mmCIF file of C-alpha atoms and ligand atoms in Angstrom:
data_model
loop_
_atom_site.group_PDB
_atom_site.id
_atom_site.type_symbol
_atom_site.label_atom_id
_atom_site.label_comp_id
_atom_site.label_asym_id
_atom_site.label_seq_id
_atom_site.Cartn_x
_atom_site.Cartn_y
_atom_site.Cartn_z
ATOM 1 C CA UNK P 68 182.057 146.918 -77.225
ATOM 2 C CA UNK P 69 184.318 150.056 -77.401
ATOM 3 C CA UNK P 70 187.725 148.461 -77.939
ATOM 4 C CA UNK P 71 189.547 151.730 -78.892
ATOM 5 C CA UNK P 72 190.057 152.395 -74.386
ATOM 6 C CA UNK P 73 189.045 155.997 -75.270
ATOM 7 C CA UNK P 74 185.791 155.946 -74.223
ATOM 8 C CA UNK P 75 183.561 159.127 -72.914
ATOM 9 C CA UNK P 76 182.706 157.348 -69.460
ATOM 10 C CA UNK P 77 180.127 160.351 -68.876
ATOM 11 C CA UNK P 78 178.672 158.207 -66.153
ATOM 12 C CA UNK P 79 181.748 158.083 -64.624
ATOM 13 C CA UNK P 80 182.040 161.184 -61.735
ATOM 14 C CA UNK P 81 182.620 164.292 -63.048
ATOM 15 C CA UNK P 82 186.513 163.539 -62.548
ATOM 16 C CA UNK P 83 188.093 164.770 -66.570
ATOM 17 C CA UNK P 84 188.678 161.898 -68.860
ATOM 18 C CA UNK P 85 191.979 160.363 -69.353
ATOM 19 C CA UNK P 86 193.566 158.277 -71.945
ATOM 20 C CA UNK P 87 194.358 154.984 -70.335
ATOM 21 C CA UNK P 88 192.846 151.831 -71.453
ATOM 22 C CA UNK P 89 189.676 151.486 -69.236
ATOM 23 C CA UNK P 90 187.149 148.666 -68.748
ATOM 24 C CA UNK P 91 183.830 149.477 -66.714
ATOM 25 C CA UNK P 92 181.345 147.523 -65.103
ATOM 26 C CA UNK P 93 178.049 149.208 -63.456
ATOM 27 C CA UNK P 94 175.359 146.800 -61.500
ATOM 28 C CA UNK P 95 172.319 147.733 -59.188
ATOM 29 C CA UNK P 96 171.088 146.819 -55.998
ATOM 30 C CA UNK P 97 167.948 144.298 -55.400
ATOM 31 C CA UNK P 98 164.900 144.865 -52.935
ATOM 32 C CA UNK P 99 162.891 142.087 -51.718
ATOM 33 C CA UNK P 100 159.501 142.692 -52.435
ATOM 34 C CA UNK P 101 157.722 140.122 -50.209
ATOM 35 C CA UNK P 102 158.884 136.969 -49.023
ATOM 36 C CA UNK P 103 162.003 137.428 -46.781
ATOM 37 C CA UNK P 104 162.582 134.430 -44.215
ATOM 38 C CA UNK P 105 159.962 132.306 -45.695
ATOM 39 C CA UNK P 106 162.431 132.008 -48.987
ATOM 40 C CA UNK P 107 164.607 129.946 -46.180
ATOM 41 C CA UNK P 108 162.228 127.166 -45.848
ATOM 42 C CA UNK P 109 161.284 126.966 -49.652
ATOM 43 C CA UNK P 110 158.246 129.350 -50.045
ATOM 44 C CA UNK P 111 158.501 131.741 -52.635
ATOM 45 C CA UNK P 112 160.078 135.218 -52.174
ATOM 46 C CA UNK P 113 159.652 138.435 -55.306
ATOM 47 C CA UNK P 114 162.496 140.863 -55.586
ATOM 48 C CA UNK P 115 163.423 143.357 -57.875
ATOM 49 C CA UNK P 116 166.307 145.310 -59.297
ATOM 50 C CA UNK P 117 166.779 148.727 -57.634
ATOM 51 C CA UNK P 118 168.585 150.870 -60.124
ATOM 52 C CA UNK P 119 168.235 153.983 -57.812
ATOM 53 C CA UNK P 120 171.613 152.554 -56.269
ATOM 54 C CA UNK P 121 174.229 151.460 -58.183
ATOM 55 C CA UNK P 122 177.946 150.435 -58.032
ATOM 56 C CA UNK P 123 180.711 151.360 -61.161
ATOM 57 C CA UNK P 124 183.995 149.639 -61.433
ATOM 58 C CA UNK P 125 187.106 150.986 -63.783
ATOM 59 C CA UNK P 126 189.695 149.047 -64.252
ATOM 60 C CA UNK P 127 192.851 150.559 -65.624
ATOM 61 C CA UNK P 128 196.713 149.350 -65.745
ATOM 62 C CA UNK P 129 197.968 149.979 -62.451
ATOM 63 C CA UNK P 130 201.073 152.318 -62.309
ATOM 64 C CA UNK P 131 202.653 149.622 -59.875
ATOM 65 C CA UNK P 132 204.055 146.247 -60.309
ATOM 66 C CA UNK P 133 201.316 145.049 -58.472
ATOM 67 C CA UNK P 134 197.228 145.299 -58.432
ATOM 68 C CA UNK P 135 195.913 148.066 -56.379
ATOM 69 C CA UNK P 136 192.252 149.247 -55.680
ATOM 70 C CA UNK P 137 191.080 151.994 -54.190
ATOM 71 C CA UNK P 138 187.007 151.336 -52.410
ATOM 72 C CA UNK P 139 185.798 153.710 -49.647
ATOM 73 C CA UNK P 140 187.215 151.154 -47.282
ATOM 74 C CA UNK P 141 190.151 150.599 -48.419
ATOM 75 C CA UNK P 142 193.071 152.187 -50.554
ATOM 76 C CA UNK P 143 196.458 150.040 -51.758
ATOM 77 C CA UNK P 144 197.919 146.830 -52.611
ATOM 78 C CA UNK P 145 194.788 144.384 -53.374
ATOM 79 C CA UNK P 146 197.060 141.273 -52.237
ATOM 80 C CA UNK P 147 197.032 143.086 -48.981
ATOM 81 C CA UNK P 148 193.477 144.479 -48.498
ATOM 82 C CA UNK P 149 191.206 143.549 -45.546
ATOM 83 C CA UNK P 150 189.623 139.598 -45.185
ATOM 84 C CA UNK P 151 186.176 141.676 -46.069
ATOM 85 C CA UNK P 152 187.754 142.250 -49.303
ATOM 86 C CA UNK P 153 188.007 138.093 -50.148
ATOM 87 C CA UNK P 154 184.927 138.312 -52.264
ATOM 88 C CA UNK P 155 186.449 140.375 -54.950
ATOM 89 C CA UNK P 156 189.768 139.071 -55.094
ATOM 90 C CA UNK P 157 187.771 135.841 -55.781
ATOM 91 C CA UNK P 158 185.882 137.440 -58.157
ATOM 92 C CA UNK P 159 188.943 139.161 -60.167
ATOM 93 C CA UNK P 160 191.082 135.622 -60.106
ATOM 94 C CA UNK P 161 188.047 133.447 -61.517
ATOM 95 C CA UNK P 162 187.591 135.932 -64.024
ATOM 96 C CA UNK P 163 190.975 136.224 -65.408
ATOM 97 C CA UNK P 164 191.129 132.315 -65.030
ATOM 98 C CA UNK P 165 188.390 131.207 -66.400
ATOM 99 C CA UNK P 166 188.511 133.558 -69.393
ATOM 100 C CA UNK P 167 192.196 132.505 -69.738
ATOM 101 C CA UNK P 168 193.334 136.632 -69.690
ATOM 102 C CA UNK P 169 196.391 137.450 -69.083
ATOM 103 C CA UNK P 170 197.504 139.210 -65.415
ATOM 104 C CA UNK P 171 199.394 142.452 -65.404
ATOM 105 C CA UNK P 172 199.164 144.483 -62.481
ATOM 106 C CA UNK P 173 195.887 146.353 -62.857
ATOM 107 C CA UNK P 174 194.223 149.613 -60.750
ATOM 108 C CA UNK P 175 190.512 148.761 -59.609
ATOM 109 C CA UNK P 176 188.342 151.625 -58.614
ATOM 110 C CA UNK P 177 184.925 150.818 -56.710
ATOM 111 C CA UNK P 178 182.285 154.014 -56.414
ATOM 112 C CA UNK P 179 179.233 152.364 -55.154
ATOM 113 C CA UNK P 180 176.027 154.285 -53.818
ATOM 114 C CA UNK P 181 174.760 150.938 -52.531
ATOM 115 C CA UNK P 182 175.087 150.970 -48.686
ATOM 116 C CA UNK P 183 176.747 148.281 -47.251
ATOM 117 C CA UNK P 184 174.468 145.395 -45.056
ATOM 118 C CA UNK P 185 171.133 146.811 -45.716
ATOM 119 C CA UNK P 186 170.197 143.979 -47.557
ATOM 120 C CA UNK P 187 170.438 145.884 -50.844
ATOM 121 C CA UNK P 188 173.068 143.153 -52.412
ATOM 122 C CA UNK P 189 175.632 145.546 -51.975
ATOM 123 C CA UNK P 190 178.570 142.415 -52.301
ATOM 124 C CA UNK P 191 176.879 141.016 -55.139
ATOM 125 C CA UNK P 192 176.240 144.239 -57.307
ATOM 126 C CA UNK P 193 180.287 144.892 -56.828
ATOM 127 C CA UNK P 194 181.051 141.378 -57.726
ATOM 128 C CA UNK P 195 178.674 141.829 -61.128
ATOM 129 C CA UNK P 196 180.006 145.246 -61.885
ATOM 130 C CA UNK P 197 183.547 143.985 -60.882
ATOM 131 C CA UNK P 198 183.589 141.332 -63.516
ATOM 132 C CA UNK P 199 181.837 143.059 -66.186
ATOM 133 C CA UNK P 200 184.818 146.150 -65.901
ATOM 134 C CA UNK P 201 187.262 143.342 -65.582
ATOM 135 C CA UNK P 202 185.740 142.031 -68.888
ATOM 136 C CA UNK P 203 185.356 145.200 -70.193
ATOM 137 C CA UNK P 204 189.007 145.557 -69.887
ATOM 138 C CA UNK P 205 189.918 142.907 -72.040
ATOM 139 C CA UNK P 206 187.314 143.350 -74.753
ATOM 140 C CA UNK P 207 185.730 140.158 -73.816
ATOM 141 C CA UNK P 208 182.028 139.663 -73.237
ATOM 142 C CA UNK P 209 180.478 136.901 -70.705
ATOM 143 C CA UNK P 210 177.220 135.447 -70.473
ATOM 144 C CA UNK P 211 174.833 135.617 -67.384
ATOM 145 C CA UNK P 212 175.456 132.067 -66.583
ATOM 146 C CA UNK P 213 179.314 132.797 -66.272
ATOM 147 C CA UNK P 214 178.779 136.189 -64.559
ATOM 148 C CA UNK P 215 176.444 134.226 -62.325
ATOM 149 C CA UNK P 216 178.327 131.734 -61.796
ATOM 150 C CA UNK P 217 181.464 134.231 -60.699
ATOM 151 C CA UNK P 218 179.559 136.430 -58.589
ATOM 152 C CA UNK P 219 177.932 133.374 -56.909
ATOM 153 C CA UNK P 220 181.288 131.682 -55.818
ATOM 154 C CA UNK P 221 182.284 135.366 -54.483
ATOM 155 C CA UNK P 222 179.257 135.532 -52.577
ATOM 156 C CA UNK P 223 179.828 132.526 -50.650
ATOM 157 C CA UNK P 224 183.186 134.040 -49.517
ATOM 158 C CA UNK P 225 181.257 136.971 -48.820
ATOM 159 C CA UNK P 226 177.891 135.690 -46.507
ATOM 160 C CA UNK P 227 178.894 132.038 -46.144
ATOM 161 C CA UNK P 228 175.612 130.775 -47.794
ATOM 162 C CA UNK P 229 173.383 132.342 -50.567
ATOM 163 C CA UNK P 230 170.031 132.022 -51.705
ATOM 164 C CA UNK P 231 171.108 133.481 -55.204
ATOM 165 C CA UNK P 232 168.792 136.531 -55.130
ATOM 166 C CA UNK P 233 171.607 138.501 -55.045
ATOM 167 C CA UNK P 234 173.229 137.392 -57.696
ATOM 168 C CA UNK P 235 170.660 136.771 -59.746
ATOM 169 C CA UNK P 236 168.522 140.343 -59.183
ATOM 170 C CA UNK P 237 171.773 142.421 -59.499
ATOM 171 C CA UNK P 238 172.892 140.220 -62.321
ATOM 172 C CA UNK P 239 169.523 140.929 -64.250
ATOM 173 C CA UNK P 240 167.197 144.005 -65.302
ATOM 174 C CA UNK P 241 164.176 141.666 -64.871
ATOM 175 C CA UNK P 242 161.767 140.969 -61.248
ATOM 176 C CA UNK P 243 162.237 137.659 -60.053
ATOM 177 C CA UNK P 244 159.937 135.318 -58.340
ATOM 178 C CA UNK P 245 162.023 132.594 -56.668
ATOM 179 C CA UNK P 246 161.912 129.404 -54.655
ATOM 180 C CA UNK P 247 164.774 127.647 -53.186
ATOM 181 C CA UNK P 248 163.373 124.354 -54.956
ATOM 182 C CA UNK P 249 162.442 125.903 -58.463
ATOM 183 C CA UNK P 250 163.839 128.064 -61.053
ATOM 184 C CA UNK P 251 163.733 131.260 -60.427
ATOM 185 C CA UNK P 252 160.777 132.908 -62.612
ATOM 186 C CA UNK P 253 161.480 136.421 -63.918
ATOM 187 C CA UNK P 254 158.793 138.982 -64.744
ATOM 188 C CA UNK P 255 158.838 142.726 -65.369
ATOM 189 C CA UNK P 256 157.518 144.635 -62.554
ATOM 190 C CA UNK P 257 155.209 147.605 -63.910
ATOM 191 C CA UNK P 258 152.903 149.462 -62.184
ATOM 192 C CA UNK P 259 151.351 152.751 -61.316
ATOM 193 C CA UNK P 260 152.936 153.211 -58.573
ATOM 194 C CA UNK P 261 155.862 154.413 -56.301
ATOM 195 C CA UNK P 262 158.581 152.483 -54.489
ATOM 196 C CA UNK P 263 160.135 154.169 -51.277
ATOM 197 C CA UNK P 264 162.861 152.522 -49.772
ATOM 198 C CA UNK P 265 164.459 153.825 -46.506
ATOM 199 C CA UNK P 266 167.551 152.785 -45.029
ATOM 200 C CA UNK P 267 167.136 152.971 -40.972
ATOM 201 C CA UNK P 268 170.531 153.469 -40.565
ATOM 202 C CA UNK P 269 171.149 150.617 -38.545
ATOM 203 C CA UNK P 270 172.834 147.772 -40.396
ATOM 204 C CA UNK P 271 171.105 144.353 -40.793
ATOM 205 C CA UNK P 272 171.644 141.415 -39.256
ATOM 206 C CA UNK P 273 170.831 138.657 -42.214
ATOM 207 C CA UNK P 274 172.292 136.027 -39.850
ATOM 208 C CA UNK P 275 171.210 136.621 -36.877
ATOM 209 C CA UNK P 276 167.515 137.396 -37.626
ATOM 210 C CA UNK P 277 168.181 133.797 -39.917
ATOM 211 C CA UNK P 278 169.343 132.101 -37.193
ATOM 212 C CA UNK P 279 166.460 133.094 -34.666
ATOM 213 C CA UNK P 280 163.699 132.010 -36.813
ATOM 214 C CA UNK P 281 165.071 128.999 -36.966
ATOM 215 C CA UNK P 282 165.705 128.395 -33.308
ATOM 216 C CA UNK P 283 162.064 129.578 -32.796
ATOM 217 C CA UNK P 284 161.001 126.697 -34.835
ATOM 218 C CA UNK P 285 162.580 124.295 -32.906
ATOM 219 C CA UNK P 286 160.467 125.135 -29.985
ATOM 220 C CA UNK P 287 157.385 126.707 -31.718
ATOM 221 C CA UNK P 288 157.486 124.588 -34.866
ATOM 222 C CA UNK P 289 153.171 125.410 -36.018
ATOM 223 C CA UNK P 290 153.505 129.069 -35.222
ATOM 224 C CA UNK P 291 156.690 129.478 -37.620
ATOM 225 C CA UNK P 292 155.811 126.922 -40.126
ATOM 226 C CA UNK P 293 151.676 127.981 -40.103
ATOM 227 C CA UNK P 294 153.939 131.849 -40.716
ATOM 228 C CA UNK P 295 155.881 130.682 -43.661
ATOM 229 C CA UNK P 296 152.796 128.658 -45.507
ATOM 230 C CA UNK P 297 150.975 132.524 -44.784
ATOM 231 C CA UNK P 298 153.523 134.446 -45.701
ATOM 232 C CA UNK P 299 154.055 132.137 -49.099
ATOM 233 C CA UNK P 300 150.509 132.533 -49.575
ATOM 234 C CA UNK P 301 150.873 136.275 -49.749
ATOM 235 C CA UNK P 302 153.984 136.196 -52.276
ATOM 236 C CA UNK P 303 151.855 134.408 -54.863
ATOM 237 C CA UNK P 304 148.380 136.968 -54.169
ATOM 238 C CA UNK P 305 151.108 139.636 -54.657
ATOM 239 C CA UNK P 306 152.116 138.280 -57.735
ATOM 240 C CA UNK P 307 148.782 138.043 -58.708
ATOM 241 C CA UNK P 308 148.315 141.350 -57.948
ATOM 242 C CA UNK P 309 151.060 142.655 -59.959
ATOM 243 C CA UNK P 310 149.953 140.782 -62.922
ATOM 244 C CA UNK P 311 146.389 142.363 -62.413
ATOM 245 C CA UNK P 312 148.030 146.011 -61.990
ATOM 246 C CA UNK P 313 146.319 146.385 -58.621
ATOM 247 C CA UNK P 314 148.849 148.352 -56.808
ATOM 248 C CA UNK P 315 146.974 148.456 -53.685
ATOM 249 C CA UNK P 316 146.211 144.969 -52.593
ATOM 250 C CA UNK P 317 150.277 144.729 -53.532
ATOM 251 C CA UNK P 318 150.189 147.365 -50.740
ATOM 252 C CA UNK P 319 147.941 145.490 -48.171
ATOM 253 C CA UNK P 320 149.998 142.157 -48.626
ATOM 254 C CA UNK P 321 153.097 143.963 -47.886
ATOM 255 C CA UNK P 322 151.716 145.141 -44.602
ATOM 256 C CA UNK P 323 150.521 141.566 -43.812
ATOM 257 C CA UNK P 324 153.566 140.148 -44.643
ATOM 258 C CA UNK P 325 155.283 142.785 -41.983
ATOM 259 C CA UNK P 326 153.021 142.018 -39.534
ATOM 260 C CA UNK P 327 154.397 138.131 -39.933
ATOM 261 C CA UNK P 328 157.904 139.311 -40.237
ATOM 262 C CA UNK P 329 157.087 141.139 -36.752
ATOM 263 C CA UNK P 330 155.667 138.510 -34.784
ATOM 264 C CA UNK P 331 158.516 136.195 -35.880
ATOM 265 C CA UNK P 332 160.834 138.870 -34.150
ATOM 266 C CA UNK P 333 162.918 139.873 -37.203
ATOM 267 C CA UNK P 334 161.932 143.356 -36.977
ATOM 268 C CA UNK P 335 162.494 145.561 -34.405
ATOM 269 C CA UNK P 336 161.462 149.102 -32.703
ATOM 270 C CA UNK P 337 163.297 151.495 -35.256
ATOM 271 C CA UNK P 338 161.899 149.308 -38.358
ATOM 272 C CA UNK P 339 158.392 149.311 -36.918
ATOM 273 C CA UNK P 340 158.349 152.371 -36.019
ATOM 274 C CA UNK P 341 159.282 154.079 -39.860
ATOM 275 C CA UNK P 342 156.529 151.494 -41.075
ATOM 276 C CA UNK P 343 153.824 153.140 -38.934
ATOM 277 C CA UNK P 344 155.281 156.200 -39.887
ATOM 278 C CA UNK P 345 154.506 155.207 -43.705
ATOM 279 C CA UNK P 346 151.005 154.050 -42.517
ATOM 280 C CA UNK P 347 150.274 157.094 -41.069
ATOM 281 C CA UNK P 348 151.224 159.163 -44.189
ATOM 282 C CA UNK P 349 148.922 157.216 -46.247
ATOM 283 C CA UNK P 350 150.998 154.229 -47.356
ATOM 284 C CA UNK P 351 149.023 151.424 -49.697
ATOM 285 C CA UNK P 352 151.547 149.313 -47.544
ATOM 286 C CA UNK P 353 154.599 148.874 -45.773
ATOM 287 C CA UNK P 354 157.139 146.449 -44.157
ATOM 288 C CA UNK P 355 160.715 145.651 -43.900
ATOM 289 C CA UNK P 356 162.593 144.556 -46.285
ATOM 290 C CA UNK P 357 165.819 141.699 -46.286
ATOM 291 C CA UNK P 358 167.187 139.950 -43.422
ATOM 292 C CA UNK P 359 166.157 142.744 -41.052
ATOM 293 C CA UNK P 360 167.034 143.520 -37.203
ATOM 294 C CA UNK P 361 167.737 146.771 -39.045
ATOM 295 C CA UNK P 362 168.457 147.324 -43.035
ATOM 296 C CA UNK P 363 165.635 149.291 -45.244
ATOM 297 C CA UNK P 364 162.157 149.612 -44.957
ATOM 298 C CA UNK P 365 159.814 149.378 -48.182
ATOM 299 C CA UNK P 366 156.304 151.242 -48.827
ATOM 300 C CA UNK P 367 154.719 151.680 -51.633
ATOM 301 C CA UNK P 368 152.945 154.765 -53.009
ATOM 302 C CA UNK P 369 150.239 155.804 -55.294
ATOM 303 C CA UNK P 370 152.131 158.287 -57.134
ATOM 304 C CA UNK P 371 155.127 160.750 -56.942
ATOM 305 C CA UNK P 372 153.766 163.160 -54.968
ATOM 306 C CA UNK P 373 152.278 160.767 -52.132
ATOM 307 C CA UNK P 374 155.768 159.295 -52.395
ATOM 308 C CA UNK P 375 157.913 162.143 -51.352
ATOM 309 C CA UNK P 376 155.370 162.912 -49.018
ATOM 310 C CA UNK P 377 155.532 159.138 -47.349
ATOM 311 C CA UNK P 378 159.306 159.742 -47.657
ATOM 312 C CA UNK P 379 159.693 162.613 -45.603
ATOM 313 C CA UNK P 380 157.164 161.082 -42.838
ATOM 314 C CA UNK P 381 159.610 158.029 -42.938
ATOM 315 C CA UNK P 382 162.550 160.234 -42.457
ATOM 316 C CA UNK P 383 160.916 162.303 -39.210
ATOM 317 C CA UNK P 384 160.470 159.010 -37.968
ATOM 318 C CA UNK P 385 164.535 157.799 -37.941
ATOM 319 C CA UNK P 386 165.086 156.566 -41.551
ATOM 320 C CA UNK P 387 168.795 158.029 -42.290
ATOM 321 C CA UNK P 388 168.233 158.232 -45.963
ATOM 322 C CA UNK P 389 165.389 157.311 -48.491
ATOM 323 C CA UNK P 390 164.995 156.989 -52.043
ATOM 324 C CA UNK P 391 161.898 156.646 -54.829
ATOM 325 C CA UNK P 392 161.775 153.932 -57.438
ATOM 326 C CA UNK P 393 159.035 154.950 -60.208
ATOM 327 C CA UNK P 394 157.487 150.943 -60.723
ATOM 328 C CA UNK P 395 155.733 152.454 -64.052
ATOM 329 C CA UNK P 396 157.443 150.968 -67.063
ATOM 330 C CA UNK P 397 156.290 154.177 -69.318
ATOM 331 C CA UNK P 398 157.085 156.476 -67.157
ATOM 332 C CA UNK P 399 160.687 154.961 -66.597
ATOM 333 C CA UNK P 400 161.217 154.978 -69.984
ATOM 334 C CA UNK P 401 160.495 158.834 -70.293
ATOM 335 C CA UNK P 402 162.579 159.353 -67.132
ATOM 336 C CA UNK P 403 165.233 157.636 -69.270
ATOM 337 C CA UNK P 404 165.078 159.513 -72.459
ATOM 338 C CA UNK P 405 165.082 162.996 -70.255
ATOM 339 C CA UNK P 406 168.372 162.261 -68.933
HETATM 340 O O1 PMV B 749 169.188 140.752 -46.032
HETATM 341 P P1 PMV B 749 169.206 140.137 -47.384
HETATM 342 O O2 PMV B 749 168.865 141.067 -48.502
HETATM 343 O O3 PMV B 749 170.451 139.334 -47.651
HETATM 344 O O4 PMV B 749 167.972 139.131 -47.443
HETATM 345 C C1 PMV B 749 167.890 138.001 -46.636
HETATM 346 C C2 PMV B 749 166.693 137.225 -47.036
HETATM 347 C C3 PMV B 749 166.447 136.022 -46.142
HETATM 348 O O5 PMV B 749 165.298 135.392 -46.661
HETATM 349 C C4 PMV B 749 166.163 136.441 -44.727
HETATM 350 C C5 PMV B 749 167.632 135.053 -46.149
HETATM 351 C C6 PMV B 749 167.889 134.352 -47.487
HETATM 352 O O6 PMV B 749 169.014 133.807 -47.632
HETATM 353 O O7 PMV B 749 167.013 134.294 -48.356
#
């Protein structure tokens, strides 16, 4: 760890470097594969770290008496920032308590490219990156059971009640396969393949979409339940499939698992409709992806080219923004060493 606070944070915008002690934290988004919904009722789920988005913290001294952060929701006094805020004033106080640090004011900036309530883990990923600039800060380093731990007690300020695949996918550089019931299983996703994720502009509705399955099972209790046993049964083929390198019977389950997803009424017209629009262009598969009632859309792709092409199709068809996630280890770690 750089303890000399005169680091060159070239990641860091392209505002000119200054001399004041700094600590930074960066985390990533997550994606959820397959799985969505049926995670609820103990079936397994696969998500994976997005690194296309990410969030960076700096923390510096603050030039007040007090702590101040500055987020593109909010500029000023942290004591005095908006309830939405709750989650990282948690996060900031059980850091600095539980790693006994002392408390001057301090100046928090947040830049994230994560959009809020897509079901990307925006809250979590500023939590994790939160915490690691906090540490940063102080020269101290923490473990991923502590930063879990942290981000996980933030979270429930922030959405009430978490799975953990937040916190652990944004936490972690590693693809998880995770049931409620079990410990979560992680495994490096590589493929020959592209990711496109699309963000339909609308926000999601975790909760809601949450809190209608589970009303429908109350008065349709085979339909749902026969759902989540199929949908469960798709996760682990699809993890079979990853482990076999088959990219495109990942892609087929992904569309069957939409097609559940759809009939249990989580999606909706927009999300449907930049699916078929990723069909159409050639997609190995497609489906929503998180809560949904809006949020992202996943598809996957065959290669770069069929990506960008699937891309545009998905943005002619609504999707506000969309970006490509290269699932070939190699190849990522060329992308790497070019930049
Ligand atoms: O919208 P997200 O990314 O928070 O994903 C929600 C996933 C659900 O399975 C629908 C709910 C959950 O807590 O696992």
């Amino acid at each position: 760890m750089d303890q000399s606070f005169d680091k060159p944070y070239s990641s860091w915008t392209s505002r000119p470097l200054d001399k004041k002690p700094t600590g930074l934290g960066i985390a990533h988004s997550k994606i959820i594969l397959m799985g969505e919904h049926a995670v609820v009722y103990d079936h397994p789920a696969i998500a994976i770290p997005f690194k296309t988005c990410q969030v960076q913290v700096k923390v510096q001294p603050s030039a007040f008496s007090y702590t101040t952060i500055d987020c593109p929701y909010y500029k000023g006094r942290f004591e005095q920032a908006p309830d939405h805020l709750n989650n990282l004033k948690m996060a900031l106080q059980l850091t600095l308590d539980s790693k006994q640090l002392p408390k001057p004011p301090l100046h928090i900036e947040i830049l994230s490219e994560i959009p809020q309530e897509r079901g990307m883990g925006s809250s979590a990923a500023v939590s994790v990156a939160l915490i690691r600039a906090v540490c940063d800060f102080y020269g101290k380093t923490i473990n991923d059971y502590h930063l879990r731990m942290i981000t996980n007690e933030a979270e429930v300020i922030a959405h009430q009640s978490t799975s953990g695949i937040d916190t652990l996918v944004t936490s972690s550089n590693r693809s998880i396969i995770y049931r409620k019931s079990q410990q979560a299983r992680d495994f490096d996703l590589d493929l020959k393949a592209y990711l496109v994720v699309a963000d339909s502009g609308q926000i999601g509705q975790t909760k809601l979409a949450v809190n209608h399955v589970a009303q429908l099972r109350q008065s349709k209790a085979n339909f749902v339940n026969g759902a989540m046993e199929t949908i469960g049964s798709f996760v682990r083929q699809a993890f079979l499939a990853i482990r076999k390198k088959d990219p495109f019977e990942l892609g087929r389950l992904m569309t069957y698992n939409h097609y559940y997803l759809n009939q249990l009424g989580v999606s909706n017209a927009s999300l449907d409709h930049i699916v078929n629009a990723a069909w159409l262009a050639g997609a190995l598969g497609a489906k929503l992806t998180g809560g949904g009632m809006g949020g992202c859309v996943i598809a996957l792709a065959k290669d770069q080219a069929h990506a960008q092409m699937i891309a545009e199709s998905m943005e002619e068809a609504g999707a506000e923004k969309t970006w490509l996630l290269n699932l070939s280890k190699e190849e990522q770690a060329k992308e790497s060493h070019h930049d």
